[in-house]
Coordinates of C-alpha atoms in Angstrom, one line a residue:
Chain A
M1 CA -24.2 27.5 -136.6
I2 CA -25.8 30.4 -134.7
S3 CA -26.2 30.2 -131.3
T4 CA -29.9 31.0 -129.9
E5 CA -27.9 34.7 -128.1
K6 CA -26.8 35.5 -131.8
K7 CA -30.0 34.4 -133.5
I8 CA -31.7 37.2 -131.4
D9 CA -29.6 39.8 -132.0
I10 CA -29.6 39.5 -135.7
Y11 CA -33.7 39.6 -135.3
L12 CA -33.3 42.9 -133.3
L13 CA -31.3 44.0 -135.2
S14 CA -32.8 43.6 -138.1
F15 CA -36.6 43.9 -137.3
L16 CA -36.6 46.0 -134.0
T17 CA -34.0 48.9 -134.8
N18 CA -34.5 48.8 -138.8
V19 CA -31.8 52.2 -138.8
Y20 CA -31.0 51.4 -142.3
L21 CA -34.4 51.3 -143.5
R22 CA -35.5 54.1 -142.1
S23 CA -32.5 55.8 -143.9
V24 CA -31.7 54.2 -147.7
I25 CA -28.7 51.7 -148.2
K26 CA -26.6 53.3 -151.0
I27 CA -24.5 50.6 -152.8
V28 CA -21.9 50.3 -155.4
I29 CA -21.5 47.2 -156.9
I30 CA -18.2 45.9 -158.2
G31 CA -18.1 43.4 -161.5
S32 CA -20.1 42.5 -164.4
G33 CA -20.4 38.8 -163.9
N34 CA -23.6 36.6 -162.9
I35 CA -23.3 37.3 -158.9
A36 CA -23.0 41.2 -159.7
Y37 CA -25.8 40.7 -162.3
H38 CA -28.3 38.9 -160.4
L39 CA -27.4 41.1 -157.6
C40 CA -28.0 44.4 -159.3
S41 CA -31.4 42.9 -160.3
A42 CA -32.7 42.0 -157.1
L43 CA -31.4 45.1 -155.0
Q44 CA -32.5 47.4 -157.4
N45 CA -35.8 47.9 -156.4
K46 CA -35.9 47.2 -153.0
E47 CA -37.3 49.3 -150.8
G48 CA -34.4 51.2 -148.3
V49 CA -31.8 50.5 -151.3
S50 CA -30.4 52.4 -153.8
I51 CA -27.5 51.0 -156.2
V52 CA -25.7 54.5 -156.7
Q53 CA -23.1 53.3 -159.3
R54 CA -21.8 50.0 -160.8
Y55 CA -18.0 49.3 -161.8
R56 CA -17.3 47.0 -164.3
R57 CA -13.9 46.3 -166.3
H58 CA -15.0 45.8 -169.8
S59 CA -18.3 47.2 -171.2
K60 CA -19.0 43.2 -172.2
N61 CA -22.3 42.4 -170.1
D62 CA -23.3 46.1 -170.2
L63 CA -26.0 45.4 -172.2
K64 CA -27.8 42.9 -169.7
F65 CA -27.7 45.3 -166.6
D66 CA -30.7 48.1 -166.1
E67 CA -29.3 51.0 -167.9
N68 CA -30.2 53.4 -165.1
I69 CA -27.7 52.4 -162.7
E70 CA -24.6 54.6 -163.0
V71 CA -21.6 53.0 -165.1
T72 CA -17.7 53.6 -164.3
G73 CA -14.9 52.0 -165.5
Q74 CA -12.4 54.0 -162.8
L75 CA -11.8 51.7 -160.1
N76 CA -10.1 54.7 -157.9
N77 CA -13.0 57.4 -158.2
L78 CA -15.9 55.1 -157.3
A79 CA -19.1 57.0 -156.2
K80 CA -19.8 57.2 -152.2
A81 CA -21.9 54.5 -150.6
D82 CA -22.5 52.9 -147.6
L83 CA -21.8 49.7 -149.0
Y84 CA -19.4 48.5 -151.4
I85 CA -19.9 44.7 -152.8
I86 CA -16.8 43.1 -154.6
A87 CA -18.5 40.6 -157.0
V88 CA -15.4 39.8 -159.0
A89 CA -13.6 36.2 -159.5
D90 CA -12.3 34.7 -156.3
D91 CA -8.4 35.3 -157.4
V92 CA -8.8 39.2 -158.3
I93 CA -10.7 40.0 -154.9
T94 CA -7.8 41.0 -153.3
Q95 CA -6.3 43.0 -155.8
V96 CA -9.4 44.6 -156.5
S97 CA -9.9 45.6 -153.0
L98 CA -6.2 47.0 -152.9
E99 CA -7.5 49.1 -155.8
L100 CA -9.8 50.8 -154.1
N101 CA -9.2 54.1 -153.3
I102 CA -12.3 54.6 -150.3
K103 CA -12.1 56.2 -147.0
N104 CA -16.0 55.4 -145.4
G105 CA -18.2 52.8 -145.9
L106 CA -18.2 48.7 -145.8
V107 CA -16.4 46.8 -148.0
V108 CA -17.3 42.8 -148.8
H109 CA -16.7 40.3 -151.2
T110 CA -19.4 37.7 -152.4
S111 CA -17.2 34.5 -152.3
G112 CA -17.7 31.3 -150.4
S113 CA -14.2 30.1 -150.8
R114 CA -12.1 33.7 -149.8
S115 CA -11.7 34.6 -146.3
I116 CA -13.0 38.1 -145.2
E117 CA -9.2 38.9 -144.4
D118 CA -8.4 38.5 -148.2
L119 CA -9.8 42.2 -148.4
K120 CA -7.3 44.8 -148.4
C121 CA -8.5 47.9 -148.1
Q122 CA -8.6 50.6 -145.5
T123 CA -11.9 50.6 -144.6
C124 CA -13.9 48.0 -142.5
K125 CA -14.7 44.5 -144.4
G126 CA -17.2 42.1 -144.3
V127 CA -18.4 39.1 -146.4
F128 CA -21.8 38.6 -148.5
Y129 CA -21.9 35.2 -149.6
P130 CA -25.5 34.0 -151.7
V131 CA -25.1 30.3 -151.5
Q132 CA -26.5 29.5 -154.8
T133 CA -25.1 28.9 -158.3
F134 CA -25.9 31.6 -161.0
S135 CA -26.3 32.1 -164.7
M136 CA -26.6 35.1 -166.7
D137 CA -29.5 33.5 -168.4
K138 CA -31.5 31.7 -165.4
I139 CA -33.6 34.0 -162.8
I140 CA -33.4 33.3 -159.4
D141 CA -35.6 33.4 -156.8
F142 CA -33.8 35.5 -154.1
K143 CA -36.5 34.3 -151.2
E144 CA -35.1 30.9 -152.1
V145 CA -31.0 31.6 -151.5
P146 CA -29.6 31.4 -148.0
I147 CA -27.4 34.4 -147.9
A148 CA -24.2 34.0 -145.1
I149 CA -22.8 37.4 -143.7
E150 CA -19.7 38.0 -142.0
A151 CA -18.9 41.5 -140.5
E152 CA -15.8 43.1 -138.1
N153 CA -18.2 44.7 -135.8
D154 CA -22.1 44.7 -135.1
N155 CA -23.0 47.7 -136.8
D156 CA -21.9 46.3 -139.8
L157 CA -23.6 43.0 -139.5
N158 CA -26.5 44.8 -138.7
L159 CA -26.3 46.7 -142.0
L160 CA -25.6 43.3 -143.9
S161 CA -28.5 41.5 -141.8
T162 CA -31.1 44.0 -143.0
L163 CA -30.1 44.3 -146.7
A164 CA -30.1 40.2 -146.6
H165 CA -33.5 40.2 -145.4
Q166 CA -34.3 42.6 -147.8
L167 CA -33.7 39.5 -150.7
S168 CA -34.3 36.7 -148.5
P169 CA -35.7 34.8 -144.8
K170 CA -32.7 32.5 -145.1
V171 CA -30.0 34.7 -143.5
H172 CA -27.0 33.1 -141.5
L173 CA -24.1 34.3 -139.2
V174 CA -21.3 32.3 -141.1
N175 CA -17.6 33.0 -140.1
S176 CA -14.7 32.6 -142.5
E177 CA -13.5 29.6 -141.0
Q178 CA -16.9 28.1 -141.3
R179 CA -17.7 29.6 -144.5
Q180 CA -14.4 27.8 -145.9
K181 CA -16.0 24.3 -144.9
L182 CA -19.2 25.2 -146.1
H183 CA -17.6 26.0 -149.8
I184 CA -15.7 22.4 -149.5
S185 CA -19.1 20.8 -148.9
A186 CA -20.7 22.5 -151.4
V187 CA -18.3 21.1 -153.9
F188 CA -19.6 17.7 -152.7
A189 CA -22.9 18.5 -152.7
H190 CA -23.4 20.6 -155.9
N191 CA -20.2 20.3 -157.8
F192 CA -19.2 16.4 -157.2
S193 CA -22.9 15.5 -157.4
N194 CA -23.2 16.9 -160.9
H195 CA -20.1 15.2 -162.3
M196 CA -21.7 12.1 -161.4
Y197 CA -24.8 12.9 -163.4
T198 CA -22.1 13.6 -166.4
I199 CA -20.7 10.4 -165.7
A200 CA -24.4 8.5 -165.7
K201 CA -25.2 10.4 -168.9
E202 CA -22.1 9.1 -170.7
L203 CA -22.8 5.6 -169.9
C204 CA -26.4 6.1 -171.2
D205 CA -25.4 8.2 -174.2
Q206 CA -22.8 5.2 -175.0
Y207 CA -25.6 2.6 -174.9
N208 CA -28.4 4.8 -176.7
I209 CA -30.4 4.9 -173.5
D210 CA -32.6 8.0 -172.9
F211 CA -30.9 9.6 -169.7
S212 CA -34.0 11.3 -168.8
I213 CA -35.4 7.9 -167.4
L214 CA -33.2 8.7 -164.4
Y215 CA -34.9 12.1 -163.8
P216 CA -37.4 10.9 -161.3
L217 CA -34.8 9.1 -159.4
I218 CA -32.7 11.8 -159.2
D219 CA -35.7 13.9 -157.9
E220 CA -36.5 11.5 -155.4
S221 CA -33.1 10.8 -154.4
V222 CA -33.3 14.4 -153.4
S223 CA -36.1 14.8 -151.7
K224 CA -36.0 11.6 -149.6
F225 CA -32.5 13.1 -148.4
K226 CA -34.0 16.1 -147.4
I227 CA -36.7 13.5 -145.2
L228 CA -34.0 11.1 -144.0
G229 CA -31.0 12.7 -144.2
P230 CA -28.3 11.3 -146.6
K231 CA -26.9 8.7 -144.4
A232 CA -30.0 7.5 -143.8
A233 CA -31.2 7.7 -147.4
Q234 CA -28.3 5.7 -148.6
T235 CA -29.2 2.5 -151.0
G236 CA -27.4 0.8 -153.8
P237 CA -25.1 -2.2 -154.0
A238 CA -22.4 -1.0 -151.7
R239 CA -25.0 0.1 -149.0
R240 CA -26.2 -3.4 -149.2
H241 CA -22.9 -4.8 -149.7
D242 CA -23.7 -6.9 -152.5
L243 CA -20.2 -7.4 -153.5
S244 CA -21.1 -9.5 -156.6
I245 CA -22.9 -6.7 -158.1
I246 CA -20.0 -4.4 -157.3
K247 CA -17.8 -6.8 -159.3
K248 CA -20.0 -7.2 -162.2
H249 CA -20.3 -3.1 -162.4
I250 CA -16.6 -2.4 -162.2
D251 CA -15.8 -4.9 -164.9
Q252 CA -18.3 -3.1 -167.0
L253 CA -16.5 0.1 -166.6
N254 CA -13.0 1.7 -167.6
N255 CA -10.7 4.5 -166.4
S256 CA -11.4 6.9 -164.7
K257 CA -15.2 5.6 -164.3
K258 CA -14.0 2.5 -162.8
N259 CA -11.7 4.5 -160.4
I260 CA -14.4 6.7 -159.1
Y261 CA -16.8 3.4 -158.7
I262 CA -14.3 1.7 -156.6
E263 CA -13.1 4.9 -154.6
L264 CA -16.9 5.6 -153.9
S265 CA -17.8 2.0 -153.4
N266 CA -15.2 1.5 -150.7
S267 CA -16.0 4.9 -148.9
I268 CA -19.7 3.7 -149.0
L269 CA -18.8 0.2 -147.2
K270 CA -17.0 1.9 -144.8
Y271 CA -18.9 4.2 -144.2
Y272 CA -21.6 1.7 -142.9
N273 CA -19.0 -0.7 -141.3
H274 CA -19.1 -3.5 -143.9
Chain B
M1 CA -33.0 3.5 -176.5
I2 CA -36.4 3.2 -178.5
S3 CA -36.3 3.0 -182.3
T4 CA -39.4 4.8 -184.1
E5 CA -40.6 1.8 -185.4
K6 CA -40.3 0.4 -182.0
K7 CA -42.4 3.4 -180.7
I8 CA -45.2 2.7 -183.3
D9 CA -45.2 -0.6 -182.2
I10 CA -45.3 0.0 -179.0
Y11 CA -48.3 2.9 -179.2
L12 CA -50.2 0.9 -182.0
L13 CA -49.8 -2.3 -179.2
S14 CA -51.2 -0.5 -176.2
F15 CA -53.8 2.0 -177.9
L16 CA -55.5 0.3 -180.8
T17 CA -55.2 -3.3 -180.4
N18 CA -56.0 -2.9 -176.3
V19 CA -56.5 -6.9 -176.2
Y20 CA -55.8 -7.2 -172.7
L21 CA -57.9 -4.1 -171.5
R22 CA -61.1 -5.7 -172.5
S23 CA -60.2 -8.2 -171.1
V24 CA -58.7 -8.5 -167.6
I25 CA -55.1 -8.8 -167.0
K26 CA -54.6 -11.5 -163.9
I27 CA -51.4 -10.9 -161.5
V28 CA -49.7 -13.0 -159.1
I29 CA -47.6 -11.0 -157.2
I30 CA -44.4 -12.2 -155.2
G31 CA -42.7 -10.9 -153.0
S32 CA -43.8 -8.5 -149.7
G33 CA -40.8 -5.4 -149.9
N34 CA -41.1 -2.4 -150.9
I35 CA -41.6 -2.9 -154.9
A36 CA -44.3 -5.7 -154.4
Y37 CA -46.4 -3.3 -151.8
H38 CA -46.0 -0.3 -154.1
L39 CA -47.1 -2.4 -157.5
C40 CA -49.7 -3.8 -155.4
S41 CA -51.1 -0.4 -154.2
A42 CA -50.8 0.7 -157.6
L43 CA -52.4 -1.7 -159.6
Q44 CA -55.1 -2.8 -157.4
N45 CA -57.8 -0.6 -158.3
K46 CA -56.7 -0.2 -162.3
E47 CA -59.2 -1.1 -164.9
G48 CA -58.5 -4.1 -166.8
V49 CA -56.2 -5.1 -163.8
S50 CA -56.8 -7.9 -160.9
I51 CA -54.5 -9.1 -158.4
V52 CA -55.8 -12.2 -157.7
Q53 CA -53.2 -13.6 -155.4
R54 CA -50.2 -12.4 -153.7
Y55 CA -47.3 -14.7 -152.4
R56 CA -44.9 -13.6 -149.5
R57 CA -42.3 -16.3 -147.4
H58 CA -43.5 -14.5 -144.1
S59 CA -46.3 -12.2 -142.7
K60 CA -44.0 -9.4 -141.5
N61 CA -45.7 -6.6 -143.4
D62 CA -49.2 -8.4 -143.9
L63 CA -50.4 -5.5 -142.4
K64 CA -49.5 -2.9 -144.7
F65 CA -51.2 -4.9 -147.7
D66 CA -54.6 -4.4 -148.5
E67 CA -56.6 -7.5 -146.6
N68 CA -59.0 -8.0 -149.7
I69 CA -55.6 -9.7 -152.0
E70 CA -55.7 -13.1 -151.7
V71 CA -52.5 -14.2 -149.4
T72 CA -50.4 -17.6 -150.1
G73 CA -47.0 -18.7 -148.2
Q74 CA -47.3 -21.5 -150.8
L75 CA -45.1 -21.1 -153.9
N76 CA -45.7 -24.4 -155.8
N77 CA -49.0 -23.4 -155.5
L78 CA -49.6 -20.1 -156.9
A79 CA -53.1 -19.3 -158.6
K80 CA -54.0 -18.9 -162.5
A81 CA -52.7 -15.6 -163.9
D82 CA -51.4 -14.1 -167.0
L83 CA -48.8 -12.3 -165.1
Y84 CA -46.6 -13.5 -162.3
I85 CA -44.3 -10.5 -160.9
I86 CA -41.4 -11.3 -159.2
A87 CA -40.5 -8.6 -156.7
V88 CA -38.2 -9.8 -154.2
A89 CA -34.5 -9.2 -153.7
D90 CA -32.0 -9.6 -156.7
D91 CA -30.0 -12.2 -155.1
V92 CA -33.1 -14.6 -154.8
I93 CA -35.0 -13.9 -157.8
T94 CA -33.5 -16.8 -159.9
Q95 CA -34.4 -19.0 -157.0
V96 CA -37.6 -18.1 -156.6
S97 CA -38.2 -18.5 -160.1
L98 CA -36.9 -22.0 -160.0
E99 CA -39.8 -22.8 -157.3
L100 CA -42.3 -21.6 -159.3
N101 CA -44.9 -24.7 -160.4
I102 CA -46.6 -22.8 -163.6
K103 CA -46.9 -24.1 -167.1
N104 CA -48.4 -20.8 -168.5
G105 CA -48.4 -17.2 -168.0
L106 CA -45.6 -14.8 -168.2
V107 CA -42.8 -14.6 -165.5
V108 CA -41.3 -11.0 -164.5
H109 CA -38.9 -9.7 -162.0
T110 CA -38.3 -6.3 -161.4
S111 CA -34.6 -5.7 -161.0
G112 CA -32.5 -3.0 -162.8
S113 CA -29.6 -5.2 -162.6
R114 CA -30.7 -9.0 -163.0
S115 CA -30.9 -10.1 -167.2
I116 CA -34.0 -11.8 -168.4
E117 CA -31.8 -14.6 -168.4
D118 CA -31.9 -15.1 -164.4
L119 CA -35.4 -16.2 -164.7
K120 CA -35.2 -20.2 -164.4
C121 CA -38.9 -20.9 -164.9
Q122 CA -40.2 -23.0 -167.9
T123 CA -42.9 -20.3 -169.2
C124 CA -42.1 -17.4 -171.1
K125 CA -39.8 -14.9 -169.2
G126 CA -39.5 -11.0 -169.1
V127 CA -39.0 -8.0 -166.9
F128 CA -40.5 -5.0 -165.6
Y129 CA -38.6 -2.6 -164.0
P130 CA -40.0 0.9 -162.5
V131 CA -37.2 3.0 -162.5
Q132 CA -37.7 4.8 -159.0
T133 CA -36.4 4.1 -155.8
F134 CA -39.6 3.2 -153.0
S135 CA -39.7 3.0 -149.4
M136 CA -42.7 1.7 -147.6
D137 CA -43.8 5.1 -146.0
K138 CA -43.5 7.5 -149.0
I139 CA -46.4 7.6 -151.6
I140 CA -45.0 7.1 -155.0
D141 CA -46.9 9.0 -157.9
F142 CA -46.4 6.2 -160.8
K143 CA -47.4 8.3 -163.3
E144 CA -43.8 9.9 -162.9
V145 CA -42.2 6.6 -162.6
P146 CA -40.1 5.6 -165.9
I147 CA -41.1 1.7 -166.6
A148 CA -38.3 -0.1 -168.4
I149 CA -40.0 -3.4 -169.9
E150 CA -38.3 -6.5 -171.6
A151 CA -40.3 -9.7 -172.9
E152 CA -39.0 -12.4 -175.6
N153 CA -41.9 -11.9 -178.0
D154 CA -44.2 -9.1 -179.2
N155 CA -47.5 -10.9 -177.3
D156 CA -45.7 -10.4 -173.9
L157 CA -44.5 -7.0 -174.9
N158 CA -47.7 -6.1 -175.4
L159 CA -49.3 -7.5 -172.4
L160 CA -46.4 -5.6 -170.1
S161 CA -46.3 -2.3 -172.4
T162 CA -50.3 -2.3 -171.7
L163 CA -50.0 -2.5 -167.8
A164 CA -47.2 -0.6 -167.8
H165 CA -49.3 2.3 -169.5
Q166 CA -52.0 1.9 -166.7
L167 CA -49.2 3.4 -164.6
S168 CA -46.8 5.5 -166.2
P169 CA -47.1 7.3 -169.9
K170 CA -43.2 6.9 -169.4
V171 CA -42.6 3.3 -170.9
H172 CA -39.4 2.1 -172.8
L173 CA -38.5 -0.9 -174.3
V174 CA -34.8 -1.9 -172.5
N175 CA -33.3 -5.0 -173.0
S176 CA -31.2 -6.6 -170.7
E177 CA -27.8 -5.2 -171.7
Q178 CA -28.7 -1.9 -172.0
R179 CA -30.6 -2.4 -168.5
Q180 CA -27.6 -3.3 -166.7
K181 CA -25.9 -0.3 -168.1
L182 CA -29.0 2.0 -166.7
H183 CA -28.6 0.5 -163.8
I184 CA -24.8 1.3 -163.4
S185 CA -25.7 4.6 -164.7
A186 CA -28.0 5.0 -161.7
V187 CA -25.5 3.7 -159.1
F188 CA -23.6 7.3 -160.1
A189 CA -27.0 9.3 -160.2
H190 CA -28.6 8.2 -157.5
N191 CA -26.5 6.2 -155.1
F192 CA -22.8 8.3 -155.3
S193 CA -24.5 11.6 -155.5
N194 CA -26.4 10.8 -152.1
H195 CA -23.2 9.7 -150.7
M196 CA -21.9 12.9 -151.7
Y197 CA -24.4 14.7 -149.8
T198 CA -23.6 12.4 -146.8
I199 CA -20.0 13.7 -146.7
A200 CA -21.5 17.1 -146.9
K201 CA -23.2 17.1 -144.6
E202 CA -20.4 15.4 -142.1
L203 CA -18.4 18.3 -143.1
C204 CA -21.1 20.6 -142.3
D205 CA -22.0 19.0 -138.9
Q206 CA -18.5 19.0 -137.9
Y207 CA -18.3 22.5 -138.3
N208 CA -21.6 23.3 -136.5
I209 CA -22.8 24.8 -140.1
D210 CA -26.6 24.0 -140.7
F211 CA -26.9 21.6 -143.8
S212 CA -30.2 22.9 -145.1
I213 CA -27.9 25.8 -145.9
L214 CA -27.0 24.0 -149.4
Y215 CA -30.8 22.7 -150.1
P216 CA -31.4 25.6 -152.7
L217 CA -28.2 24.7 -154.2
I218 CA -28.7 21.3 -154.6
D219 CA -32.1 22.0 -155.6
E220 CA -30.7 24.5 -158.5
S221 CA -27.9 22.2 -159.4
V222 CA -30.7 19.3 -160.4
S223 CA -32.7 21.9 -162.1
K224 CA -29.9 23.5 -163.8
F225 CA -28.5 20.1 -165.7
K226 CA -32.1 19.0 -166.8
I227 CA -31.7 22.3 -168.8
L228 CA -27.9 22.7 -170.2
G229 CA -26.8 19.0 -169.9
P230 CA -24.8 17.8 -166.7
K231 CA -21.8 18.1 -168.5
A232 CA -22.4 22.2 -169.9
A233 CA -23.6 22.8 -165.8
Q234 CA -20.2 21.8 -164.4
T235 CA -18.7 24.8 -162.4
G236 CA -16.5 24.7 -159.2
P237 CA -13.0 24.6 -158.6
A238 CA -12.0 21.4 -160.8
R239 CA -14.1 22.7 -163.6
R240 CA -12.6 26.5 -163.6
H241 CA -9.0 25.0 -163.1
D242 CA -8.6 26.5 -160.0
L243 CA -5.6 24.5 -158.2
S244 CA -5.0 27.1 -155.5
I245 CA -8.2 26.3 -153.9
I246 CA -8.3 22.6 -154.9
K247 CA -4.6 22.3 -152.9
K248 CA -6.7 24.2 -150.1
H249 CA -9.6 22.1 -150.0
I250 CA -7.5 19.0 -149.8
D251 CA -5.1 20.3 -147.1
Q252 CA -8.4 20.5 -145.1
L253 CA -9.7 17.0 -145.8
N254 CA -8.2 13.8 -144.2
N255 CA -8.5 10.1 -145.1
S256 CA -11.4 8.8 -147.3
K257 CA -12.9 12.1 -148.1
K258 CA -9.3 13.5 -149.1
N259 CA -8.9 10.5 -151.8
I260 CA -12.6 11.3 -152.9
Y261 CA -12.2 14.8 -153.5
I262 CA -8.7 14.1 -155.6
E263 CA -10.1 11.4 -157.4
L264 CA -13.3 13.2 -158.4
S265 CA -11.4 16.7 -159.1
N266 CA -8.8 14.5 -161.6
S267 CA -11.7 13.2 -163.2
I268 CA -13.4 16.7 -163.7
L269 CA -9.8 18.1 -165.0
K270 CA -9.5 15.4 -167.2
Y271 CA -12.9 15.4 -168.6
Y272 CA -12.4 19.1 -169.3
N273 CA -8.9 18.5 -170.7
H274 CA -7.3 20.4 -168.1

């Protein structure tokens, strides 16, 4: 995704010029959900970064945020900043960007599924997408979080890259089209695989089997595909074309579990040219 | 899966009587594949265990096995032992068990998908199923491997439990019906989730995106479902009933990827009562 030139660019931008680290990046964070909270916590004490304000519609999560950060409920009256991070639900990003009453500074959203064009503000736009799942009550080590950034010009890319590198060494230039595909990819790798665990647990519960018996297998599965690649790491009845076991399994399942078993087994059989 | 009485039983059997540890469990291992190899390696230097012989049809993997273990290619002429572990491909377990020419000792297979009844030998039967995926060239820490055991009587269960505890503290009594369900469950949790990674990687490759960007998300996903349970840990477009994103994703997929996306999204929508 990052060409060699772009890679050199981004290193030059962040490590040589360091223009934004010599001054301070002033940030307003918009939103009070999981991402807003984790970004506030992670950025707050970083050198060269100052969260000058945060906006939230309602005070529900106020106690969770650091009380030292200035809070506002007025979207059309935000503090002056270099960067406005819109960390709200995907379906209100455009609406929030329309309501912003700012003339200067860079506005970014944090969404994997939305284009940079979904921002309808009058100033420069970008994307700052931490590729991770966040919950309020689970600490995240941001050093391990890849951050996908996009901007309309090199200056803004520089600012986002500098900021992202303050959080994590894993900074990637990803344009809106790539990010959409990355998001679909994440649905398979993250959401759908979790649904596989849900079905697996249901089956175990149904027959009074402790689901945690499968934890080491699941761990090994993840560790293995990282070494071999998932295609080569594939095992199981469909991979070895064991139609008698597949049939036996299908006979024991019903409804949507049966359909999923058939759909995925067919896909694996086809994928490995059986 | 293990009732309290059974739990007490199994502890009493393995930690109090220790009848098999006072003597030595003599073992013949049948097979030369991944499980046979890892069992040989793991059991070889355990106190109270002696691998008196191993049988293999062909010499292909001989160099990988310890040369100090006696080898035979004659299935009808095995050494005397307390335990014969048949670690061969599922579809030849019955055939191998028929060819055994032994009158004493316990015969077990190591398969998740086969019933204890698939053993057709004339002596006592059991199952010794390590719930893990094995490759020749990847070291496995057996202490982390759950072992599901089954036998026809308490004496044999005691022997298997004693042996299993030599390898791992995670020993479970699992009957043949439960083991079949556990195996289906493993197909979902292990094989199908790996296929999700395969599809995710294909999408990334197609758009020149580094698939490893998703590794921390996948790691967090696995770590999260263990804490919350997979049902509660579910996120994504289908979980939050975001039909517009689902439609957008479906429009960008084709063939089997599209069908899988639809099937799994429908299953999640239905599962969470949307």
